[in-house]
Coordinates of C-alpha atoms and ligand atoms in Angstrom, one line a residue:
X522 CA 30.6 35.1 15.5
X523 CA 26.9 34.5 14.5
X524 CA 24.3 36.5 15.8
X525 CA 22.0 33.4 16.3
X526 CA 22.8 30.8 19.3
X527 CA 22.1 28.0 16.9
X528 CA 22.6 27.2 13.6
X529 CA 20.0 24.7 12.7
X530 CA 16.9 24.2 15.6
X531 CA 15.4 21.5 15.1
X532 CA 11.7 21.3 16.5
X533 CA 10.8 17.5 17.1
X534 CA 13.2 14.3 18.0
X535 CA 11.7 11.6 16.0
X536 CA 13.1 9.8 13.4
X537 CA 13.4 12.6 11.3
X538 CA 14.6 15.2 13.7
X539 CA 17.3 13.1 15.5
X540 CA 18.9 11.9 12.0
X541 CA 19.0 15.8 10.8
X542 CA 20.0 17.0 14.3
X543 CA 22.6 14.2 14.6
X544 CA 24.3 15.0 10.6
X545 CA 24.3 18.4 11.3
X546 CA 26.0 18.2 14.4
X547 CA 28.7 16.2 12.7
X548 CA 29.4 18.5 9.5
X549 CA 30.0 21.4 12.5
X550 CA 26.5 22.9 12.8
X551 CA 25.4 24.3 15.9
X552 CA 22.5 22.2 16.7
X553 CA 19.8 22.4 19.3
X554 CA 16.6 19.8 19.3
X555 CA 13.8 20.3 21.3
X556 CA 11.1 17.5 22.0
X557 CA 8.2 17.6 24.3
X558 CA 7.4 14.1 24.8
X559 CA 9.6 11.3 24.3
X560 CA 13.2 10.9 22.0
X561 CA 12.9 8.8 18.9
X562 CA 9.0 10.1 18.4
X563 CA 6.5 7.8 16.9
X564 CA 8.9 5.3 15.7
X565 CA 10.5 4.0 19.0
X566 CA 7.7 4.9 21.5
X567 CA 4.4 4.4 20.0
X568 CA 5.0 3.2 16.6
X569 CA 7.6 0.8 14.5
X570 CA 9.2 -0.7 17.6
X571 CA 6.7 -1.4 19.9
X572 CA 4.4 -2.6 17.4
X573 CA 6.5 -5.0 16.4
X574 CA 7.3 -6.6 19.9
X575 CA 3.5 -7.1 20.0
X576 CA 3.5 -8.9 16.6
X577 CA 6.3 -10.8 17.8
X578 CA 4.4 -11.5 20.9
X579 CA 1.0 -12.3 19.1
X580 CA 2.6 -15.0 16.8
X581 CA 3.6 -17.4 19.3
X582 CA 0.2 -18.7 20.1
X583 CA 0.2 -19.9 16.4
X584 CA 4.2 -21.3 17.2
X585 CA 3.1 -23.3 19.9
X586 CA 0.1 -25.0 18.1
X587 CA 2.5 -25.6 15.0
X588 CA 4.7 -27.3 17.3
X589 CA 2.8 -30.2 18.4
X590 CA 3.4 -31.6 14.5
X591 CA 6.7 -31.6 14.8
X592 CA 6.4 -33.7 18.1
X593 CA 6.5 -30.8 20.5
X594 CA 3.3 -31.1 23.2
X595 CA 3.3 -28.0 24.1
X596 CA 1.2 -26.2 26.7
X597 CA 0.1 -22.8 26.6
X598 CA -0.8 -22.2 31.1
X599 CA -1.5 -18.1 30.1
X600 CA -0.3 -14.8 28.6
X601 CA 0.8 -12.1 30.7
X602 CA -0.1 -8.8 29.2
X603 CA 1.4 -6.7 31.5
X604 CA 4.7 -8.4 31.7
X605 CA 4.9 -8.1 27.7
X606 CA 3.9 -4.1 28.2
X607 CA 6.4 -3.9 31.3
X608 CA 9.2 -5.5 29.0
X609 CA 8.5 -3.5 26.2
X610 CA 8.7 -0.3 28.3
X611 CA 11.8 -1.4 29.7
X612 CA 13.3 -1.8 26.0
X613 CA 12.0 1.5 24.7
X614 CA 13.6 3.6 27.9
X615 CA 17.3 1.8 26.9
X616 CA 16.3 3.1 22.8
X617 CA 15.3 6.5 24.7
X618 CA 18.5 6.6 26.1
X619 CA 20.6 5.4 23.1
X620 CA 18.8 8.4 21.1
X621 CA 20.4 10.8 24.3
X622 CA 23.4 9.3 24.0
X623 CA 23.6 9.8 20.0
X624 CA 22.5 13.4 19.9
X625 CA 25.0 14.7 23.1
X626 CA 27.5 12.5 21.5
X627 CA 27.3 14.8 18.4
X628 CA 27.3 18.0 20.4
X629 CA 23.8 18.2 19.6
X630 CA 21.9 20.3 22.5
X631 CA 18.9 18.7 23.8
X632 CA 16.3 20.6 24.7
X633 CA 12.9 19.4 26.7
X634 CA 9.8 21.0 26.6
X635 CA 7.0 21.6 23.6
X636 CA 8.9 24.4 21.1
X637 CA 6.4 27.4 19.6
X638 CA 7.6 29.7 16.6
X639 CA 8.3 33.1 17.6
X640 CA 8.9 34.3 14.5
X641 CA 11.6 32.4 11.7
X642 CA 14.3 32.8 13.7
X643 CA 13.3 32.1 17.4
X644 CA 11.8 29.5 19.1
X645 CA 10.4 29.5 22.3
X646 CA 10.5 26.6 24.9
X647 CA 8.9 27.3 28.2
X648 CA 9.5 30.5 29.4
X649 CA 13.6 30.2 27.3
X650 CA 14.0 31.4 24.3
X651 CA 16.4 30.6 21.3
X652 CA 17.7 31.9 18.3
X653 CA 18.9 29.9 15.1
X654 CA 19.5 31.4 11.7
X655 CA 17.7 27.8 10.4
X656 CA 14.4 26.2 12.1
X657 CA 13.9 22.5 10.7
X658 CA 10.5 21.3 11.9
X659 CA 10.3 17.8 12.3
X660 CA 7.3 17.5 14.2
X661 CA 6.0 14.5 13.0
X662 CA 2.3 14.0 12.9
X663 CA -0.4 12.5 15.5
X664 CA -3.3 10.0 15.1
X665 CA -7.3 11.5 14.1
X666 CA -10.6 10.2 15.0
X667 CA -13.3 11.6 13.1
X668 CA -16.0 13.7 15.3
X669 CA -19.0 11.4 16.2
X670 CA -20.9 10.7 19.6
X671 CA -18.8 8.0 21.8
X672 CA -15.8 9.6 20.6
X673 CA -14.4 9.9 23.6
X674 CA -14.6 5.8 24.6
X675 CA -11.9 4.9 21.7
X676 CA -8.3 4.2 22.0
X677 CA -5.5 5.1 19.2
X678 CA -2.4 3.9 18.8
X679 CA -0.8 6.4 21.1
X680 CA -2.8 4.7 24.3
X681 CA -2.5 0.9 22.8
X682 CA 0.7 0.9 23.8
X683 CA 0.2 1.1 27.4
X684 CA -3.5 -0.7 28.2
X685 CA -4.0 -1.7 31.4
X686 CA -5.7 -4.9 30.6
X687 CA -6.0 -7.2 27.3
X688 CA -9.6 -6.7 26.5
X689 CA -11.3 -9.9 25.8
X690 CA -12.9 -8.3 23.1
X691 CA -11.8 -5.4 20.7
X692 CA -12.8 -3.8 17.3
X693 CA -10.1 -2.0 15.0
X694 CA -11.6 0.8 13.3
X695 CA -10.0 1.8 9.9
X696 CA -8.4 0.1 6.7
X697 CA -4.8 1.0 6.4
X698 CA -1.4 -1.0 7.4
X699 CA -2.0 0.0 11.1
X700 CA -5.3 -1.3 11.7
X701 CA -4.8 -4.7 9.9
X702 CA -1.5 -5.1 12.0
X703 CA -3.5 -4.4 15.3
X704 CA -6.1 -6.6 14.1
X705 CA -4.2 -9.4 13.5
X706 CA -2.1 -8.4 17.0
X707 CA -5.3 -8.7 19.1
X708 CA -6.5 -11.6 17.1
X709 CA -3.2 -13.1 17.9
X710 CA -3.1 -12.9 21.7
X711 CA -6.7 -14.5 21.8
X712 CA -8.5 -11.2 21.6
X713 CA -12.2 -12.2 19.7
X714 CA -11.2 -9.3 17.2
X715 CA -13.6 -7.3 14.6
X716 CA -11.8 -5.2 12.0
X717 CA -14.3 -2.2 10.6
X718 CA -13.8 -0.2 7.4
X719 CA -15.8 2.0 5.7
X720 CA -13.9 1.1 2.1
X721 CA -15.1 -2.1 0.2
X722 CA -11.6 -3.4 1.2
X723 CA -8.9 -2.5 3.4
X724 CA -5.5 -2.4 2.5
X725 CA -6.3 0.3 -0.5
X726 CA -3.0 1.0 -2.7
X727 CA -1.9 -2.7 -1.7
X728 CA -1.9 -5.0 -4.6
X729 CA -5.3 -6.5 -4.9
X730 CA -4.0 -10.1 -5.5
X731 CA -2.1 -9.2 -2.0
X732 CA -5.0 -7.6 -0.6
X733 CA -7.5 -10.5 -1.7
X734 CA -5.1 -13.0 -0.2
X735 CA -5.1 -11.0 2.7
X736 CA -8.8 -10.7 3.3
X737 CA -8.9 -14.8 3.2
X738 CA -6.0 -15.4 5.4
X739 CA -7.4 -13.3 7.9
X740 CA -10.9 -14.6 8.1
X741 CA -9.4 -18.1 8.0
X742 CA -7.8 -17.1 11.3
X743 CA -10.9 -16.2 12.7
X744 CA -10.7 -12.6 12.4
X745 CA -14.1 -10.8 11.9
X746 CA -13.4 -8.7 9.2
X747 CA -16.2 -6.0 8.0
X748 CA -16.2 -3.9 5.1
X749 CA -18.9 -1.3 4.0
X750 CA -19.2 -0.6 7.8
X751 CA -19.3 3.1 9.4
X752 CA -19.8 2.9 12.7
X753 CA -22.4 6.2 13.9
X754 CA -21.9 6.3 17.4
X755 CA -20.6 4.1 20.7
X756 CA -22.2 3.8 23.7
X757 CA -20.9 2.8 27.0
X758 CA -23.1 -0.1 28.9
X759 CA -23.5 -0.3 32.6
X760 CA -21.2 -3.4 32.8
X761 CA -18.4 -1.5 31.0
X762 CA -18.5 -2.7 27.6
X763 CA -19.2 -0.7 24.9
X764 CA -21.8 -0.8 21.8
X765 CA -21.4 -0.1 18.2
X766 CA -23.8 1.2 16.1
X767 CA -23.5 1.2 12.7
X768 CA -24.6 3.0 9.7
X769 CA -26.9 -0.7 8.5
X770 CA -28.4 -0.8 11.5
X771 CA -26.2 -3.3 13.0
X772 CA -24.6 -3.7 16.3
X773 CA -21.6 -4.8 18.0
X774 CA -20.3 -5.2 21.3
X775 CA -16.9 -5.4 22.0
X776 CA -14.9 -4.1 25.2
X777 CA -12.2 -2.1 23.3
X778 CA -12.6 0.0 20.3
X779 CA -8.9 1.1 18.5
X780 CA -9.0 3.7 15.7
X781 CA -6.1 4.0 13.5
X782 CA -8.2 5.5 10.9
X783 CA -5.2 8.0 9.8
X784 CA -2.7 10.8 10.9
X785 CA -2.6 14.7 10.6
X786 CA 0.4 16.6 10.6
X787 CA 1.7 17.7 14.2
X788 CA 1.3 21.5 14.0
X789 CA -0.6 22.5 17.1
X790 CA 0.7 25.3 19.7
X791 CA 4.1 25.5 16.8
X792 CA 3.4 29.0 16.1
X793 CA 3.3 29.0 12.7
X794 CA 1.2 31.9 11.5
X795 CA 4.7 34.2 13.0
X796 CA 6.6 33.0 10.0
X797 CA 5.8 33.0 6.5
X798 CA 5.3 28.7 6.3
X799 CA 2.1 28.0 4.4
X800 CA 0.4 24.4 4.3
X801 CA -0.7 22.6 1.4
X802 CA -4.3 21.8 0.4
X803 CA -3.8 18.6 2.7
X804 CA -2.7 20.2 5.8
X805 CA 0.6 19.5 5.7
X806 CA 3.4 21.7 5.9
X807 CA 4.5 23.0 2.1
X808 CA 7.6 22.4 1.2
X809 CA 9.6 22.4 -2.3
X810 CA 11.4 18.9 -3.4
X811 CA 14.6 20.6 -0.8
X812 CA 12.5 20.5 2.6
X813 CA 12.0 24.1 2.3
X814 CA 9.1 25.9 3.6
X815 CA 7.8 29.2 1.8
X816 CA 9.8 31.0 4.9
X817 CA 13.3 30.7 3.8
X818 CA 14.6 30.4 6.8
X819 CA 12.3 27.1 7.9
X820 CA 12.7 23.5 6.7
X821 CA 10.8 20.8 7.2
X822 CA 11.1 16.9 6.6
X823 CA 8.7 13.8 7.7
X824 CA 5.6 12.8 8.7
X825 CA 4.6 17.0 9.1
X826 CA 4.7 17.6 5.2
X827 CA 3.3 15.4 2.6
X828 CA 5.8 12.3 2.6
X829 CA 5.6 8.8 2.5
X830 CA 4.4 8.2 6.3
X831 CA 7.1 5.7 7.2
X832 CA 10.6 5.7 9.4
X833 CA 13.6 5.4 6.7
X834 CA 11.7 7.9 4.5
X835 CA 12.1 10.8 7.3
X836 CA 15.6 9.6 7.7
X837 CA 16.8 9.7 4.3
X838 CA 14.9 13.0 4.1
X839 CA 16.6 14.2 7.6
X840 CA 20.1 12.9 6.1
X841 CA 19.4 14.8 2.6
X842 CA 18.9 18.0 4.6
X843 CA 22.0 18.0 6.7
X844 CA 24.0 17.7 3.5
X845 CA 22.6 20.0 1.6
X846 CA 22.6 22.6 4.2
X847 CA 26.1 21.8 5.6
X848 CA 28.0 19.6 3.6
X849 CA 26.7 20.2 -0.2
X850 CA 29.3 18.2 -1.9
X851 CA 28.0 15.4 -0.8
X852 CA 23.8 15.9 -1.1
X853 CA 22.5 13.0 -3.1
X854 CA 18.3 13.3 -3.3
X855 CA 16.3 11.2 -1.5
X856 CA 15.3 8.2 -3.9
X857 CA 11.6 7.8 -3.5
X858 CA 11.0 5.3 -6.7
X859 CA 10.6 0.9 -5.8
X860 CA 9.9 1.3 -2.1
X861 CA 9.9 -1.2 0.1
X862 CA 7.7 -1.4 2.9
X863 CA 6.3 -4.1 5.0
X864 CA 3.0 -4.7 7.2
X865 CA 3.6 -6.6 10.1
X866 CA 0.0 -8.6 10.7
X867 CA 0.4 -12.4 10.7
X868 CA 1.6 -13.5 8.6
X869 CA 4.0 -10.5 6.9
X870 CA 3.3 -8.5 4.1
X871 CA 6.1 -7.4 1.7
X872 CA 5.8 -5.2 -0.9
X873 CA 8.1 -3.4 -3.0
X874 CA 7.4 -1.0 -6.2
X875 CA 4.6 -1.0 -8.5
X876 CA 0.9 -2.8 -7.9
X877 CA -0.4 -4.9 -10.8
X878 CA -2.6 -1.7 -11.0
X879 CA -0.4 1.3 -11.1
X880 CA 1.2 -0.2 -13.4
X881 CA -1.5 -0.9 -16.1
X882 CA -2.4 2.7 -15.3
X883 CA 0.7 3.7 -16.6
X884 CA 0.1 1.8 -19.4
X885 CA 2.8 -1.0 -19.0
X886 CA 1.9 -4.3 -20.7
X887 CA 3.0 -7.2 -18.4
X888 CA 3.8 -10.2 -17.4
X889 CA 2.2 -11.4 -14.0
X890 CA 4.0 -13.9 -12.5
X891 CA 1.4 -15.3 -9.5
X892 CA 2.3 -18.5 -6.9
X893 CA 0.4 -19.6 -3.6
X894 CA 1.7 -22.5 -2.2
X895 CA 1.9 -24.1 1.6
X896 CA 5.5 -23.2 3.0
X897 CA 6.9 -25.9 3.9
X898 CA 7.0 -25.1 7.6
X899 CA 3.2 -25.7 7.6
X900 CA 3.3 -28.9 6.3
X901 CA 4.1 -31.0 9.6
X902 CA 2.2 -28.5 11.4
X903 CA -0.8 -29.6 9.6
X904 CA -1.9 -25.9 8.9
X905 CA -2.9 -24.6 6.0
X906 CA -2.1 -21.5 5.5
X907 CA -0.5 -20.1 2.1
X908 CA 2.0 -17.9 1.2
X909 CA 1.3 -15.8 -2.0
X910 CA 3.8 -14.1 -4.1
X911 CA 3.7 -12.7 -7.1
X912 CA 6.2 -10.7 -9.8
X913 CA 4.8 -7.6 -11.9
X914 CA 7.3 -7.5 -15.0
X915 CA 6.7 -5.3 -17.8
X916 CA 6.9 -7.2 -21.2
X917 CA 8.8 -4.5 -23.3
X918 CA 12.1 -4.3 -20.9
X919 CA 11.6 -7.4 -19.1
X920 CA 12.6 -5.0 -16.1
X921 CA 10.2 -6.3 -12.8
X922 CA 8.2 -3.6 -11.7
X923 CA 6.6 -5.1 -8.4
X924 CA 7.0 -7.4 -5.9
X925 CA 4.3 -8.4 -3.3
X926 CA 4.4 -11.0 -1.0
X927 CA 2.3 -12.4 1.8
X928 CA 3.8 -15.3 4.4
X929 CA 6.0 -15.4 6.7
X930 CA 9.1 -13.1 7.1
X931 CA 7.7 -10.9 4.0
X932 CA 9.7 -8.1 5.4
X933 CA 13.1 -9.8 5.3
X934 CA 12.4 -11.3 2.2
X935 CA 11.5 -8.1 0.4
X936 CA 14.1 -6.0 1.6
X937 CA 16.5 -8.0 -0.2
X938 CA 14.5 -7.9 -3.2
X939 CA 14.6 -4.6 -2.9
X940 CA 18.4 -4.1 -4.0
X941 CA 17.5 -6.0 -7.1
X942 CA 15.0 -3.9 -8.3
X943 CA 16.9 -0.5 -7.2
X944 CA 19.8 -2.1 -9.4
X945 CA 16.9 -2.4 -12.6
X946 CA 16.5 -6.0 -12.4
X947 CA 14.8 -7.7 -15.0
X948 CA 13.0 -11.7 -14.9
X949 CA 16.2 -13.0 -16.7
X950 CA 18.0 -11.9 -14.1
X951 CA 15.3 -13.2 -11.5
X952 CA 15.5 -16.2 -13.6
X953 CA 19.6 -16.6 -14.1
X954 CA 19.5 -16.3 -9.9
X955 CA 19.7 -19.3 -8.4
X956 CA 17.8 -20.5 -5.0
X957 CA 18.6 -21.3 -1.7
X958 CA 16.6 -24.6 -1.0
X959 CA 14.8 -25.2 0.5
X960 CA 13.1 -21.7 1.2
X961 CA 10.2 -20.0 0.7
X962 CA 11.8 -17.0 -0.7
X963 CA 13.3 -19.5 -3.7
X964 CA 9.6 -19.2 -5.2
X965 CA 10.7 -15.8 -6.5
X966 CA 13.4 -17.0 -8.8
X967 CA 11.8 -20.5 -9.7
X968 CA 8.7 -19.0 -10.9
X969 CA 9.1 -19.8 -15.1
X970 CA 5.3 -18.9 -16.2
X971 CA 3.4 -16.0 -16.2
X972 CA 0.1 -16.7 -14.8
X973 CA -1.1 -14.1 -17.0
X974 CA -0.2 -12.2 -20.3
X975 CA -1.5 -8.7 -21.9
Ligands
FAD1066 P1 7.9 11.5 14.6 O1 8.7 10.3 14.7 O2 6.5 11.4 14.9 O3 8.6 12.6 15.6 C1 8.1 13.8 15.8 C2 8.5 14.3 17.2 O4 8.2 15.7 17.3 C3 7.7 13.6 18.3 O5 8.6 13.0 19.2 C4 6.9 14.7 19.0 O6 6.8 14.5 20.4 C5 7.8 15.9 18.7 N1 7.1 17.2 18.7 C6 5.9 17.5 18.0 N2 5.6 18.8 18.2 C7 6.6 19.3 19.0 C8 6.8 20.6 19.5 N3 6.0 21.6 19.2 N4 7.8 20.8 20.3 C9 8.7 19.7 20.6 N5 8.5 18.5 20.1 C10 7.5 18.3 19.3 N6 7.1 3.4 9.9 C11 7.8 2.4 9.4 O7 8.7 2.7 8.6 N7 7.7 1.1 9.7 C12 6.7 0.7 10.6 O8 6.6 -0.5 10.9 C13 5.9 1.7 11.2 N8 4.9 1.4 12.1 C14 4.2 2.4 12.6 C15 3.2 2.0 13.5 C16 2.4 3.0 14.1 C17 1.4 2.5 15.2 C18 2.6 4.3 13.8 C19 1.7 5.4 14.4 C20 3.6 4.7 12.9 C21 4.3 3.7 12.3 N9 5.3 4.1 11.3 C22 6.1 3.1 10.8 C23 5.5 5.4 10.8 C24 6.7 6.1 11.5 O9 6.6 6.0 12.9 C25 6.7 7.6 11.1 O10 6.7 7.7 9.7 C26 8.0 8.3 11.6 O11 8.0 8.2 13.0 C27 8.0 9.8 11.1 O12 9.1 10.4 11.7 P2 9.0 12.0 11.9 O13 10.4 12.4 12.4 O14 8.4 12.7 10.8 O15 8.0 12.2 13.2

């Protein structure tokens, strides 16, 4: 008999926790999780999921003006906010439940309440304790707002979720993937919308041909978008709305202000300083290329140490752990090289290994292979709106480095690309690949002529 009540305690039932707890579980680990707010984390409550049911929710003011081309007269009476957020509760309580049925399904025991270190073997949840010769923390990480005066009148993405009321006007603060997918969310459901960054462009280790693209679609949308703005403080007015002021001297008034300017690691309350786990310059929780901490008795995986900040990374890393810790044999490393990741603003952004950029920084000489072109869904619809795509192939192999796309279903589009490039395609094959027409996603394999050459 062990001396521990657990084998592996698992701190946090996100995406990463869940998948470790669940593999575990299933090689014959005696698994405990513990979570203190909600099952499936950021991903299913306040992340991934419901941010895409607003994007899906946001496009179909665009759908229904499309429409009238292709002979539809359609009339748009109003949009319902809080039916959208009721619905969209309504799904993520059946996920929360699927995750409860996964984990006690496994013989994983679930444990509520906020978990603190004791010391590297016991964990404390209210006023229970736990032992577990291994504690995996999984504790994912949580949205920051820089320190400033008005602080306290912005949302994140943790309250977006569940507004009250669709403001009629709202600034996104902030450059990255989240803040241009709110932006074009709130844009979207008729929201006068002003996106904010500090940078000289949002979107920063996005290809620039994507990211140029980007800035144009969005402004032709009607999006406000400012760059080279720092907002210095927010003031509340007397009718409710609130005032930005910015570093130039300029103003703006909006009635919502959302900052998704970044995450920190989740470590809070966890009790750390009772074990030996250090963090790394960053703030995040140091760990070796094997999820282990400098405690040897503490792993951790996800969003809490320095990873890539997205759902099937913590997964793969959660699946990689429960192997190597309980069925060896069959531990494969977590493949980190030609991700693919997608941004869902309207329309989509795919993108999938190396930028035009990195890859002249590693001295590559390429072949750029560039097309923007009305899809074909636009045409009757009289808009205008262009798709961009564009190849990254280095000359020496021929092997395609990158792939970056902007237009509608990006995501789906990409993900298939993505096998290709896992597999080391090169252009010949691109080019030998026949397409499915009419598509847009034929433009990848018909594209004969590199736009430009090193
Ligand atoms: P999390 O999923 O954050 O889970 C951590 C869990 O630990 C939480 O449930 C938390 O409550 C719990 N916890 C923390 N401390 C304790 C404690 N002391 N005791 C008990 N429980 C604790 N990724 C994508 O791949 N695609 C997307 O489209 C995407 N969109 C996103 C949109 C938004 C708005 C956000 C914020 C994130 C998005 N992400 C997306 C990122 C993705 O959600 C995260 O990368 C992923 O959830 C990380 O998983 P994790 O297991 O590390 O942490």
């Amino acid at each position: 008999m062990s001396e521990f009540d657990f084998d592996l305690f698992v701190i946090g039932a996100g995406s990463g926790g869940v998948r470790a707890s669940r593999m575990a579980a299933g090689f014959g680990a005696r698994v405990a999780v513990a979570e203190e707010l909600y099952l499936g984390g950021t991903c299913v409550n306040v992340g991934c999921v419901p941010k895409k049911l607003f994007a899906y929710a946001a496009h179909f003011a665009e759908d229904v003006e499309d429409a009238r081309g292709y002979g539809w007269d359609l009339k748009v009476e109003s949009f319902n906010w809080q039916r959208l957020v009721e619905n969209k509760n309504t799904e993520i309580t059946r996920l929360n439940g699927i995750y409860h049925n996964l984990l006690t399904g496994a013989g994983v025991t679930l444990i509520h309440g906020r978990a603190r270190l004791l010391d590297s073997h016991t964990v404390a949840v209210g006023d229970k304790r736990f032992t577990s010769e291994r504690i995996l923390l999984a504790t994912g990480g949580w949205p920051f707002v820089p320190e400033f005066p008005g602080r306290e009148h912005v949302i994140t993405s943790n309250e977006v979720f569940y507004l009250e009321q669709l403001p009629a006007r709202c600034a996104v603060v902030g450059g990255g993937y989240i803040a241009v997918e709110f932006a074009s969310i709130f844009n979207g459901l008729g929201c006068q919308t002003s996106l904010l960054y500090r940078g000289e462009q949002f979107l920063r280790g996005f290809d620039q041909g994507l990211r140029d693209h980007m800035v144009v679609t969005m402004q032709n949308k009607g999006l406000d978008l400012q760059f080279n703005a720092q907002v210095e403080r927010i003031d509340k007015q007397a009718d409710g709305s609130l005032l930005l002021h910015l570093h130039n001297g300029e103003t703006l008034e909006t009635d919502l202000v959302l900052y998704a300017t970044g995450r920190r690691p989740k470590l809070d309350g966890l009790g750390l300083e009772n074990t030996a786990v250090t963090l790394d310059e960053k703030g995040f929780i140091a760990v070796d290329e094997l999820y282990q901490t400098t405690d040897p008795a503490v792993f951790a995986i996800g969003d809490v140490t320095d990873t890539i900040q997205l759902t099937p990374v913590a997964l793969a890393e959660g699946m990689a752990l429960a192997r190597r810790l309980y069925r060896p044999e069959e531990y494969r490393p977590v493949d980190y090289e030609d991700l693919a990741t997608a941004v869902f603003c309207i329309p989509n952004i795919g993108t999938l290994g190396m930028t035009e950029e990195q890859a002249r920084a590693q001295g590559y000489k390429l072949d750029i292979f560039e097309s923007r072109f009305r899809p074909m869904r636009n045409t009757l619809a009289g808009n205008a709106e262009q798709s961009f795509m564009k190849l990254v192939v280095d000359q020496a192999s021929d092997r395609v480095l990158g792939v970056h796309m902007v237009g509608p279903d990006a995501g789906e589009i990409i993900q298939g690309l993505a096998v290709a490039l896992k597999a080391g395609a090169t252009k010949s094959v691109f080019d030998a690949t026949l397409g499915i027409h009419p598509t847009a996603a034929e433009e990848f394999v018909t594209m004969r002529t590199p736009s430009r050459r090193d």
